[in-house]
Backbone as ProteinMPNN parsed JSONL, in Angstrom:
{"seq_chain_A": "MHPELYPTEHWAEGTTVTPRRIYNWNTWATRVFFRDSMQALWPDKAEDIAKLIDPGEYGVESNLCRLLCCFVFVMMIVPEIGLCWEMANLLWHVPSEDEPWVTIREGRPMKGPRHEWLDMISVSGM", "coords_chain_A": {"N_chain_A": [[26.638, 80.206, 74.75], [28.619, 76.736, 73.459], [31.226, 75.914, 74.413], [32.804, 73.513, 74.302], [32.193, 73.491, 71.295], [33.588, 75.065, 70.045], [36.783, 74.708, 69.602], [40.262, 76.445, 70.317], [41.208, 78.036, 68.223], [43.671, 79.946, 65.467], [41.673, 82.333, 63.795], [40.245, 84.395, 60.614], [41.604, 86.742, 61.364], [43.7, 86.773, 62.582], [44.252, 85.978, 64.906], [43.285, 84.339, 68.277], [41.243, 82.515, 68.993], [37.715, 82.304, 70.751], [34.955, 81.211, 72.43], [33.889, 83.898, 73.786], [35.126, 85.528, 72.533], [33.347, 85.532, 69.648], [31.551, 87.147, 67.576], [28.418, 88.336, 66.111], [27.613, 89.626, 62.488], [27.155, 92.342, 61.871], [27.861, 93.241, 64.778], [30.647, 92.206, 64.639], [31.785, 94.234, 62.621], [30.966, 97.026, 63.113], [33.028, 97.381, 65.346], [35.501, 96.459, 64.493], [35.693, 98.742, 62.046], [35.797, 100.884, 64.459], [38.047, 100.574, 65.892], [39.732, 100.57, 62.867], [39.509, 103.85, 62.887], [39.975, 104.51, 64.748], [42.533, 103.728, 65.147], [43.301, 105.497, 61.931], [42.426, 108.041, 62.747], [44.709, 108.297, 65.462], [47.499, 107.883, 63.784], [50.24, 107.629, 64.935], [49.929, 106.297, 66.979], [49.303, 104.114, 66.568], [49.793, 101.417, 66.737], [49.785, 100.313, 69.242], [46.945, 100.932, 69.556], [46.261, 98.753, 68.228], [46.69, 96.759, 70.005], [45.049, 97.642, 72.248], [42.655, 97.473, 71.443], [40.52, 95.096, 70.576], [38.675, 93.612, 68.212], [37.72, 91.241, 68.1], [36.33, 88.116, 66.511], [34.415, 87.214, 63.066], [32.13, 84.968, 63.633], [29.916, 82.344, 62.295], [27.464, 80.953, 63.671], [24.716, 79.288, 63.803], [24.274, 76.302, 62.443], [23.084, 75.615, 59.929], [22.986, 77.63, 58.64], [26.352, 77.469, 58.109], [26.249, 74.843, 56.701], [24.354, 75.411, 54.631], [26.29, 78.013, 53.167], [28.827, 75.727, 52.495], [27.205, 74.011, 50.407], [26.585, 76.634, 48.604], [29.125, 76.881, 48.219], [30.639, 74.43, 46.586], [28.573, 73.898, 45.016], [29.58, 75.619, 43.256], [32.188, 74.898, 42.35], [31.91, 73.157, 41.372], [31.821, 72.828, 38.661], [34.394, 73.861, 38.323], [36.194, 71.92, 38.961], [35.41, 70.328, 36.579], [36.675, 71.541, 34.435], [39.163, 71.173, 35.159], [39.691, 68.358, 35.135], [39.119, 68.435, 31.922], [41.803, 69.287, 31.4], [43.652, 67.775, 32.268], [43.297, 66.09, 31.201], [43.969, 66.647, 28.486], [46.65, 67.262, 28.282], [47.597, 65.13, 29.272], [46.963, 63.069, 26.171], [48.327, 64.711, 24.809], [51.246, 64.681, 22.556], [54.349, 63.983, 23.965], [56.855, 63.121, 22.601], [59.399, 64.107, 20.268], [58.497, 65.225, 17.257], [57.791, 65.881, 13.837], [55.329, 67.824, 13.147], [54.458, 69.34, 10.422], [53.896, 67.89, 7.718], [54.933, 67.253, 4.627], [52.777, 65.455, 1.622], [53.339, 63.165, -0.551], [53.869, 62.251, -4.022], [52.379, 64.937, -5.532], [52.405, 66.572, -7.19], [53.771, 69.971, -6.602], [52.868, 72.17, -7.844], [50.955, 74.874, -8.934], [47.828, 76.521, -7.708], [47.277, 78.091, -4.857], [45.791, 77.073, -3.173], [45.643, 74.49, -3.793], [48.083, 73.878, -3.416], [48.3, 74.029, -0.333], [46.763, 72.255, -0.382], [48.274, 69.745, -0.38], [50.343, 69.27, 1.378], [49.986, 68.381, 5.11], [48.853, 68.612, 8.19], [50.064, 67.56, 11.398], [47.72, 65.372, 13.243], [45.196, 66.821, 12.3]], "CA_chain_A": [[27.594, 79.636, 73.749], [28.577, 75.866, 74.113], [32.625, 76.302, 74.21], [32.774, 72.411, 73.769], [31.612, 73.182, 69.715], [34.197, 76.459, 69.243], [38.175, 74.696, 69.724], [40.697, 77.604, 70.41], [42.249, 78.396, 66.923], [43.887, 81.224, 64.473], [41.041, 82.485, 62.54], [41.112, 85.316, 59.679], [42.516, 88.192, 61.986], [45.179, 86.425, 63.285], [44.062, 85.997, 66.371], [43.423, 82.995, 69.124], [39.597, 82.102, 68.945], [37.173, 81.722, 71.906], [33.783, 81.354, 72.404], [33.473, 84.624, 74.031], [35.042, 86.633, 71.072], [32.939, 85.422, 68.301], [30.739, 88.045, 67.331], [27.994, 88.34, 65.233], [28.424, 90.99, 61.668], [27.167, 93.865, 62.248], [28.818, 94.173, 66.109], [32.143, 92.615, 64.752], [32.276, 95.064, 61.711], [31.311, 98.429, 64.095], [33.874, 97.083, 66.457], [36.571, 96.884, 63.757], [35.281, 99.758, 61.872], [35.852, 101.729, 65.523], [39.849, 100.268, 65.65], [40.02, 102.013, 61.847], [39.022, 104.973, 62.743], [40.742, 105.02, 65.844], [43.969, 104.091, 64.183], [43.475, 106.827, 61.47], [43.18, 108.919, 63.919], [45.624, 108.678, 66.107], [48.786, 106.811, 62.686], [51.473, 107.024, 65.696], [49.825, 105.432, 67.929], [48.483, 102.226, 65.351], [50.524, 99.748, 67.34], [48.968, 100.417, 70.26], [45.546, 101.152, 69.315], [45.937, 97.239, 67.739], [46.683, 96.048, 71.079], [44.503, 97.492, 73.692], [41.577, 97.184, 70.64], [40.445, 93.9, 69.87], [37.351, 93.129, 67.687], [36.988, 90.366, 68.087], [36.232, 87.243, 65.738], [32.921, 87.049, 62.806], [31.684, 83.594, 63.333], [28.47, 82.327, 62.03], [26.951, 79.566, 64.592], [24.157, 78.575, 63.12], [24.958, 74.95, 61.589], [22.017, 74.999, 58.885], [23.857, 78.401, 57.695], [27.427, 76.953, 57.799], [25.718, 73.865, 55.61], [24.383, 76.241, 53.474], [27.681, 78.319, 53.079], [29.522, 74.604, 52.186], [26.561, 73.408, 49.485], [27.461, 76.817, 47.9], [30.646, 76.697, 47.563], [30.186, 73.169, 46.216], [28.028, 74.081, 43.915], [30.231, 77.292, 42.826], [33.315, 74.707, 41.929], [31.728, 71.807, 40.877], [32.348, 73.637, 36.347], [35.645, 74.093, 37.749], [36.646, 70.574, 39.241], [35.403, 69.192, 35.156], [37.759, 72.181, 33.706], [40.703, 70.591, 35.905], [39.216, 66.973, 34.675], [39.53, 67.968, 30.763], [42.851, 70.461, 31.286], [44.025, 66.86, 32.61], [42.674, 64.22, 29.932], [44.179, 67.825, 27.528], [47.997, 67.148, 29.043], [47.864, 63.242, 28.808], [46.915, 63.197, 24.765], [49.398, 65.595, 23.705], [52.738, 63.624, 22.768], [55.893, 64.161, 24.583], [57.762, 62.675, 21.611], [59.621, 64.709, 19.22], [57.943, 64.973, 15.936], [57.135, 66.926, 12.564], [54.11, 68.487, 13.075], [54.4, 69.473, 9.298], [54.663, 66.792, 6.428], [54.519, 66.725, 2.509], [52.282, 64.266, 1.139], [54.12, 62.382, -1.524], [53.262, 62.456, -5.326], [51.366, 65.546, -5.949], [53.343, 68.055, -8.182], [54.373, 71.431, -6.472], [52.698, 73.36, -8.835], [49.352, 74.978, -8.884], [47.443, 77.906, -7.762], [47.857, 78.466, -3.206], [44.772, 76.505, -2.345], [46.194, 73.313, -4.229], [49.857, 73.657, -2.492], [47.692, 73.685, 1.026], [46.293, 69.923, -0.343], [49.64, 69.278, -0.59], [51.104, 69.813, 3.205], [49.296, 67.818, 5.982], [49.161, 69.058, 9.914], [49.995, 66.054, 13.247], [46.328, 65.47, 13.918], [43.962, 66.941, 11.499]], "C_chain_A": [[27.746, 78.243, 74.45], [30.666, 75.426, 73.76], [33.356, 74.93, 73.404], [33.22, 73.056, 72.452], [33.022, 74.199, 68.841], [36.172, 75.245, 69.545], [39.279, 75.913, 69.464], [42.05, 77.468, 69.181], [42.703, 79.705, 66.52], [42.785, 81.216, 63.663], [41.519, 83.472, 61.564], [41.364, 86.488, 60.093], [43.318, 87.994, 62.759], [45.21, 86.08, 64.525], [43.462, 84.79, 67.076], [41.74, 83.176, 69.563], [39.107, 81.748, 70.316], [36.16, 82.013, 71.923], [32.974, 82.741, 72.919], [33.412, 85.897, 73.154], [34.2, 86.45, 69.803], [31.546, 86.353, 68.417], [29.214, 88.125, 65.971], [28.47, 89.871, 63.305], [28.372, 92.047, 62.056], [27.951, 93.947, 63.536], [30.113, 94.175, 65.325], [32.743, 93.509, 63.657], [31.638, 96.458, 62.627], [32.553, 98.206, 65.112], [35.313, 97.213, 65.533], [36.565, 97.784, 63.05], [35.754, 101.289, 63.143], [37.441, 101.581, 65.914], [40.294, 101.27, 64.651], [40.047, 103.214, 62.165], [40.234, 105.423, 64.495], [42.45, 105.019, 65.533], [44.418, 105.135, 62.904], [43.399, 108.313, 61.992], [44.561, 109.599, 64.678], [47.069, 107.142, 64.971], [49.686, 106.599, 64.096], [51.411, 106.502, 67.139], [49.204, 104.152, 67.42], [48.874, 101.461, 66.437], [49.981, 99.614, 69.225], [47.248, 100.213, 70.941], [45.039, 99.579, 69.016], [45.479, 96.288, 69.396], [45.659, 96.144, 72.309], [42.677, 97.524, 72.52], [41.331, 96.433, 70.562], [38.9, 93.444, 69.721], [36.728, 92.267, 67.207], [37.005, 89.104, 67.204], [34.974, 87.522, 64.72], [33.067, 85.847, 63.495], [29.924, 83.265, 63.193], [28.635, 80.776, 63.036], [25.675, 78.966, 65.029], [24.705, 77.477, 61.906], [23.616, 74.89, 59.861], [23.349, 76.255, 58.294], [25.126, 78.038, 57.28], [27.272, 75.886, 56.537], [25.808, 74.19, 54.573], [24.68, 76.89, 52.368], [28.378, 77.326, 52.126], [28.89, 74.457, 50.706], [26.935, 74.414, 48.38], [28.318, 77.278, 47.114], [31.029, 75.312, 47.161], [30.448, 73.538, 44.846], [28.93, 75.503, 42.631], [31.585, 76.376, 41.588], [33.088, 73.671, 41.192], [32.725, 72.255, 39.12], [34.028, 73.736, 36.803], [36.42, 72.929, 38.333], [36.836, 69.595, 37.211], [36.43, 70.771, 34.738], [39.264, 71.7, 34.155], [40.514, 69.182, 35.081], [39.791, 66.922, 32.936], [40.799, 68.406, 30.299], [44.108, 68.982, 31.642], [44.59, 65.902, 31.648], [43.393, 65.377, 28.627], [45.752, 67.271, 27.351], [48.32, 65.547, 28.899], [48.04, 62.75, 27.665], [47.868, 64.12, 24.763], [50.658, 64.648, 23.709], [53.242, 64.431, 23.247], [56.919, 63.64, 23.186], [58.117, 64.123, 21.033], [59.401, 64.499, 18.129], [57.68, 65.76, 15.249], [55.798, 66.717, 13.526], [53.414, 68.655, 11.925], [54.428, 68.298, 8.624], [54.201, 66.885, 5.181], [54.293, 65.818, 2.832], [52.642, 63.964, -0.403], [53.544, 62.533, -2.38], [51.971, 62.842, -5.615], [52.539, 66.93, -6.321], [52.909, 69.527, -6.881], [53.282, 72.569, -6.633], [51.476, 73.659, -8.537], [49.022, 76.862, -7.798], [47.784, 77.328, -6.142], [46.906, 77.108, -3.01], [44.877, 74.934, -2.772], [47.402, 73.022, -3.526], [49.105, 73.273, -1.132], [47.908, 72.19, 0.786], [47.254, 69.032, 0.178], [51.054, 68.766, 0.827], [49.758, 68.568, 4.171], [49.659, 68.247, 8.12], [48.862, 67.478, 10.337], [48.552, 66.634, 13.357], [45.238, 66.205, 13.355], [43.89, 66.488, 10.093]], "O_chain_A": [[27.325, 78.101, 75.599], [31.073, 74.676, 72.873], [34.096, 74.97, 72.42], [34.428, 73.239, 72.298], [33.367, 74.163, 67.66], [36.685, 76.294, 69.937], [39.203, 76.408, 68.339], [43.207, 77.048, 69.209], [42.222, 80.663, 67.124], [42.681, 80.317, 62.828], [42.727, 83.657, 61.409], [41.378, 87.397, 59.263], [43.73, 88.8, 63.594], [46.253, 85.902, 65.154], [43.015, 84.026, 66.221], [41.284, 83.958, 70.397], [39.796, 81.043, 71.054], [35.945, 83.139, 71.474], [31.778, 82.891, 72.671], [32.571, 86.774, 72.962], [34.386, 87.261, 68.895], [30.672, 86.196, 69.27], [29.533, 87.822, 64.821], [29.386, 90.69, 63.229], [29.282, 92.724, 62.535], [28.84, 94.797, 63.479], [30.766, 95.198, 65.117], [33.965, 93.646, 63.605], [32.687, 97.1, 62.681], [32.939, 99.241, 65.656], [36.16, 98.037, 65.879], [37.729, 98.186, 63.072], [35.971, 102.436, 62.752], [38.016, 102.616, 66.25], [40.891, 102.319, 64.897], [40.887, 103.816, 61.496], [40.903, 106.36, 64.931], [43.289, 105.913, 65.636], [45.572, 105.551, 62.797], [44.048, 109.329, 61.745], [45.157, 110.674, 64.608], [47.366, 106.0, 65.323], [49.876, 105.427, 64.421], [52.238, 106.332, 68.034], [48.651, 103.314, 68.132], [48.001, 100.822, 67.025], [49.98, 98.692, 70.041], [46.675, 99.761, 71.933], [43.938, 99.129, 69.335], [44.534, 95.581, 69.747], [45.407, 95.252, 73.119], [41.619, 97.605, 73.144], [42.399, 96.103, 70.045], [38.126, 93.067, 70.601], [35.788, 92.173, 66.418], [38.211, 88.901, 67.063], [34.144, 88.176, 65.352], [34.171, 85.633, 63.995], [28.994, 83.792, 63.803], [29.511, 79.913, 63.088], [25.437, 78.373, 66.081], [25.31, 77.712, 60.86], [23.608, 74.027, 58.983], [24.373, 75.918, 57.7], [25.305, 78.189, 56.071], [27.982, 75.982, 55.536], [26.593, 73.863, 53.683], [24.175, 76.845, 51.247], [28.62, 77.756, 50.998], [29.641, 74.672, 49.755], [27.44, 73.968, 47.35], [28.4, 77.792, 45.998], [32.146, 75.088, 47.627], [31.372, 73.587, 44.034], [28.669, 75.962, 41.519], [31.912, 76.809, 40.483], [33.925, 73.231, 40.403], [33.862, 71.997, 38.725], [34.893, 73.706, 35.928], [37.616, 73.079, 38.084], [37.67, 68.818, 36.745], [37.429, 70.372, 35.337], [40.295, 71.886, 33.508], [41.416, 68.986, 34.267], [40.511, 66.029, 32.49], [41.15, 68.155, 29.146], [45.287, 69.122, 31.315], [45.629, 65.29, 31.4], [43.32, 64.795, 27.545], [46.05, 66.843, 26.236], [49.323, 65.042, 28.396], [49.009, 62.0, 27.546], [48.567, 63.244, 24.255], [51.012, 63.982, 24.681], [52.873, 65.602, 23.162], [57.975, 64.273, 23.173], [57.405, 65.112, 21.209], [60.011, 63.541, 17.654], [57.191, 66.732, 15.825], [55.43, 65.827, 14.294], [52.214, 68.388, 11.857], [55.225, 67.515, 9.14], [53.07, 66.568, 4.813], [54.812, 65.141, 3.719], [52.14, 64.613, -1.32], [52.433, 63.0, -2.127], [50.951, 62.189, -5.839], [53.153, 67.824, -5.739], [51.773, 69.817, -6.503], [52.947, 73.49, -5.89], [50.801, 72.848, -7.902], [49.72, 77.814, -7.446], [48.441, 76.293, -6.03], [47.489, 76.082, -2.66], [44.214, 74.131, -2.114], [47.639, 71.896, -3.088], [49.3, 72.111, -0.775], [48.636, 71.326, 1.274], [47.179, 68.014, 0.865], [52.134, 68.184, 0.934], [48.767, 68.115, 3.599], [50.603, 68.05, 8.885], [48.054, 66.623, 9.976], [48.204, 67.806, 13.499], [44.219, 66.201, 14.046], [42.841, 66.606, 9.459]]}, "name": "protein", "num_of_chains": 1, "seq": "MHPELYPTEHWAEGTTVTPRRIYNWNTWATRVFFRDSMQALWPDKAEDIAKLIDPGEYGVESNLCRLLCCFVFVMMIVPEIGLCWEMANLLWHVPSEDEPWVTIREGRPMKGPRHEWLDMISVSGM"}
């Protein structure tokens, strides 16, 4: 591994990441399983076990895999960006003034069957 490619930072487990502590998925999952199994066997010593058993961190070293993961992520959020744009557009066009939303049309009698009575009112925007 190349240490200059992996700056020291904090990752998912909340630990400091160094090149020596990055493992592939199988190794990392086995180490986490072992740590969790030991904590399940001796729950009273869970803090000591967590300090002594370090599973490391999982990291993808292939730049092609990283690029593919970023591409899949972006493709999954593109529809969400469109929905956010539609919501912003809706909020921009909704009136903010206090105005009536139902009005009665003048010049029509208030008599007759119900469907005719509904013709006498107007809903704003419709």
